[in-house]
């Protein structure tokens, strides 16, 4: 017996098929389920902590160095008969060592600078001129000034200008003593220690301090002055018992007149250097003007000042 395959399909119930179709349609029409959006996690903003403002260190205030204290040492009275040392005291602050250059200048009443001085440092904060101030015997009237200049790394405090008036000097009246053709200004402070002769021929000796000035005169030959005549005239003024040594002689002139200058060395306890000028005046009179020290080798400055006043006059008529 043969097997028979049936081609008949198994029937699905109508109601079940419809339900399936409905479910499929519902599924197609239903909205898609949204994908959830992730919630962003907030990133914390970093908080910047401000750096502390640095407190500036106070700038140290430099302590000022006190200035140099300047003091001019000066006598109460100034006279040409007493040379004045130029002396300045320059005191530095405690514990400070400083060098300075100090100069001084003397100004006359007409405003002209007369004498500059370089002051040399000495002990005790002193600066001293190498030579003293020697005023003329007959200074200009009015105010003289001493100006001090200081160059230093420190400031200088103190008066740098000093005003002074020299004392006037009284002179001897030699009108009836000297010949008419000559004059010399001898202060009254000079003591006359010797005198001889008259206005025709004679001599006088005046002493002051550690020196003396002498003037001798006599008629000379009516011819130009020669060295041999000058030597003869010079020797008449020497002490015959203790004559000085003539060290040297030079020919020169004095106010346009021929002259010879002798350098001498005087003996004895009051000996020393001397200078003697032998000159012939316009009236042919011969004159010997001598200045010498009686205590050493340096002729006192006031004597040299008197020397400078020696004047020759032409004969009258």
mmCIF file of C-alpha atoms in Angstrom, residues 169-281:
data_model
loop_
_atom_site.group_PDB
_atom_site.id
_atom_site.type_symbol
_atom_site.label_atom_id
_atom_site.label_comp_id
_atom_site.label_asym_id
_atom_site.label_seq_id
_atom_site.Cartn_x
_atom_site.Cartn_y
_atom_site.Cartn_z
ATOM 1 C CA UNK A 169 102.762 152.985 61.383
ATOM 2 C CA UNK A 170 104.371 156.177 62.622
ATOM 3 C CA UNK A 171 107.742 157.068 61.114
ATOM 4 C CA UNK A 172 110.669 159.093 62.364
ATOM 5 C CA UNK A 173 111.110 162.595 61.052
ATOM 6 C CA UNK A 174 114.575 162.505 59.469
ATOM 7 C CA UNK A 175 114.346 165.817 57.629
ATOM 8 C CA UNK A 176 117.131 167.406 59.645
ATOM 9 C CA UNK A 177 119.144 164.203 59.904
ATOM 10 C CA UNK A 178 119.675 162.944 56.358
ATOM 11 C CA UNK A 179 121.136 164.780 53.361
ATOM 12 C CA UNK A 180 118.642 166.510 51.107
ATOM 13 C CA UNK A 181 119.163 163.983 48.306
ATOM 14 C CA UNK A 182 117.946 160.907 50.147
ATOM 15 C CA UNK A 183 115.103 159.605 52.300
ATOM 16 C CA UNK A 184 114.222 156.387 54.113
ATOM 17 C CA UNK A 185 111.164 155.545 56.190
ATOM 18 C CA UNK A 186 112.218 154.321 59.618
ATOM 19 C CA UNK A 187 109.369 153.432 62.008
ATOM 20 C CA UNK A 188 109.430 154.962 65.461
ATOM 21 C CA UNK A 189 109.412 151.428 66.855
ATOM 22 C CA UNK A 190 112.992 151.116 65.587
ATOM 23 C CA UNK A 191 115.393 152.152 68.357
ATOM 24 C CA UNK A 192 118.346 154.322 67.370
ATOM 25 C CA UNK A 193 121.489 152.676 68.824
ATOM 26 C CA UNK A 194 124.231 154.698 67.098
ATOM 27 C CA UNK A 195 124.605 158.072 65.456
ATOM 28 C CA UNK A 196 127.549 160.065 64.194
ATOM 29 C CA UNK A 197 128.414 162.949 61.852
ATOM 30 C CA UNK A 198 126.004 165.390 60.342
ATOM 31 C CA UNK A 199 124.070 165.930 57.117
ATOM 32 C CA UNK A 200 127.339 166.368 55.232
ATOM 33 C CA UNK A 201 128.814 163.028 56.247
ATOM 34 C CA UNK A 202 127.571 160.650 58.889
ATOM 35 C CA UNK A 203 125.560 157.583 59.720
ATOM 36 C CA UNK A 204 122.770 156.190 61.895
ATOM 37 C CA UNK A 205 121.937 152.704 63.178
ATOM 38 C CA UNK A 206 118.379 151.652 64.113
ATOM 39 C CA UNK A 207 117.572 148.311 65.733
ATOM 40 C CA UNK A 208 114.341 146.376 65.772
ATOM 41 C CA UNK A 209 113.801 142.843 67.021
ATOM 42 C CA UNK A 210 116.601 140.555 65.885
ATOM 43 C CA UNK A 211 118.133 142.912 63.365
ATOM 44 C CA UNK A 212 119.200 146.404 62.498
ATOM 45 C CA UNK A 213 119.227 148.825 59.570
ATOM 46 C CA UNK A 214 121.952 151.410 59.004
ATOM 47 C CA UNK A 215 122.448 154.278 56.591
ATOM 48 C CA UNK A 216 125.780 156.009 55.963
ATOM 49 C CA UNK A 217 126.585 158.870 53.582
ATOM 50 C CA UNK A 218 129.535 160.965 52.411
ATOM 51 C CA UNK A 219 130.435 163.086 49.371
ATOM 52 C CA UNK A 220 131.886 161.025 46.539
ATOM 53 C CA UNK A 221 134.036 161.700 43.473
ATOM 54 C CA UNK A 222 132.371 163.477 40.572
ATOM 55 C CA UNK A 223 132.617 160.471 38.309
ATOM 56 C CA UNK A 224 130.639 157.274 37.725
ATOM 57 C CA UNK A 225 130.755 154.842 40.628
ATOM 58 C CA UNK A 226 133.342 152.082 40.270
ATOM 59 C CA UNK A 227 133.785 148.936 42.348
ATOM 60 C CA UNK A 228 136.978 150.146 44.017
ATOM 61 C CA UNK A 229 135.267 153.334 45.197
ATOM 62 C CA UNK A 230 132.324 151.278 46.435
ATOM 63 C CA UNK A 231 134.679 149.019 48.444
ATOM 64 C CA UNK A 232 136.401 152.012 50.057
ATOM 65 C CA UNK A 233 133.030 153.500 51.034
ATOM 66 C CA UNK A 234 131.848 150.151 52.406
ATOM 67 C CA UNK A 235 134.925 149.659 54.569
ATOM 68 C CA UNK A 236 134.435 153.028 56.288
ATOM 69 C CA UNK A 237 131.243 151.584 57.824
ATOM 70 C CA UNK A 238 132.954 148.463 59.234
ATOM 71 C CA UNK A 239 134.131 147.935 62.789
ATOM 72 C CA UNK A 240 137.925 148.044 62.506
ATOM 73 C CA UNK A 241 138.316 145.603 65.418
ATOM 74 C CA UNK A 242 135.906 142.972 64.076
ATOM 75 C CA UNK A 243 135.179 143.692 60.417
ATOM 76 C CA UNK A 244 132.674 141.420 58.637
ATOM 77 C CA UNK A 245 133.647 139.125 55.792
ATOM 78 C CA UNK A 246 132.567 140.151 52.324
ATOM 79 C CA UNK A 247 131.133 136.968 50.828
ATOM 80 C CA UNK A 248 130.359 138.257 47.358
ATOM 81 C CA UNK A 249 129.396 141.373 45.422
ATOM 82 C CA UNK A 250 127.276 142.042 42.364
ATOM 83 C CA UNK A 251 126.850 145.143 40.252
ATOM 84 C CA UNK A 252 123.277 146.370 40.052
ATOM 85 C CA UNK A 253 121.345 149.640 40.055
ATOM 86 C CA UNK A 254 118.995 151.476 42.342
ATOM 87 C CA UNK A 255 116.403 153.798 40.858
ATOM 88 C CA UNK A 256 118.463 154.134 37.704
ATOM 89 C CA UNK A 257 121.745 154.787 39.562
ATOM 90 C CA UNK A 258 124.804 152.519 39.487
ATOM 91 C CA UNK A 259 125.072 150.421 42.657
ATOM 92 C CA UNK A 260 126.912 147.430 44.129
ATOM 93 C CA UNK A 261 125.296 144.883 46.432
ATOM 94 C CA UNK A 262 127.581 143.222 48.988
ATOM 95 C CA UNK A 263 126.692 140.093 50.973
ATOM 96 C CA UNK A 264 128.441 140.013 54.326
ATOM 97 C CA UNK A 265 128.952 137.672 57.262
ATOM 98 C CA UNK A 266 129.228 139.485 60.602
ATOM 99 C CA UNK A 267 131.158 137.901 63.510
ATOM 100 C CA UNK A 268 130.405 137.714 67.229
ATOM 101 C CA UNK A 269 127.449 136.723 69.349
ATOM 102 C CA UNK A 270 125.264 139.196 67.470
ATOM 103 C CA UNK A 271 126.657 138.285 64.104
ATOM 104 C CA UNK A 272 124.900 136.881 61.108
ATOM 105 C CA UNK A 273 123.966 137.581 57.518
ATOM 106 C CA UNK A 274 123.945 141.118 56.138
ATOM 107 C CA UNK A 275 123.362 142.890 52.838
ATOM 108 C CA UNK A 276 124.881 146.281 52.070
ATOM 109 C CA UNK A 277 123.954 148.438 49.076
ATOM 110 C CA UNK A 278 126.518 151.024 47.973
ATOM 111 C CA UNK A 279 124.942 153.511 45.571
ATOM 112 C CA UNK A 280 125.846 156.863 44.097
ATOM 113 C CA UNK A 281 123.119 159.490 44.166
#
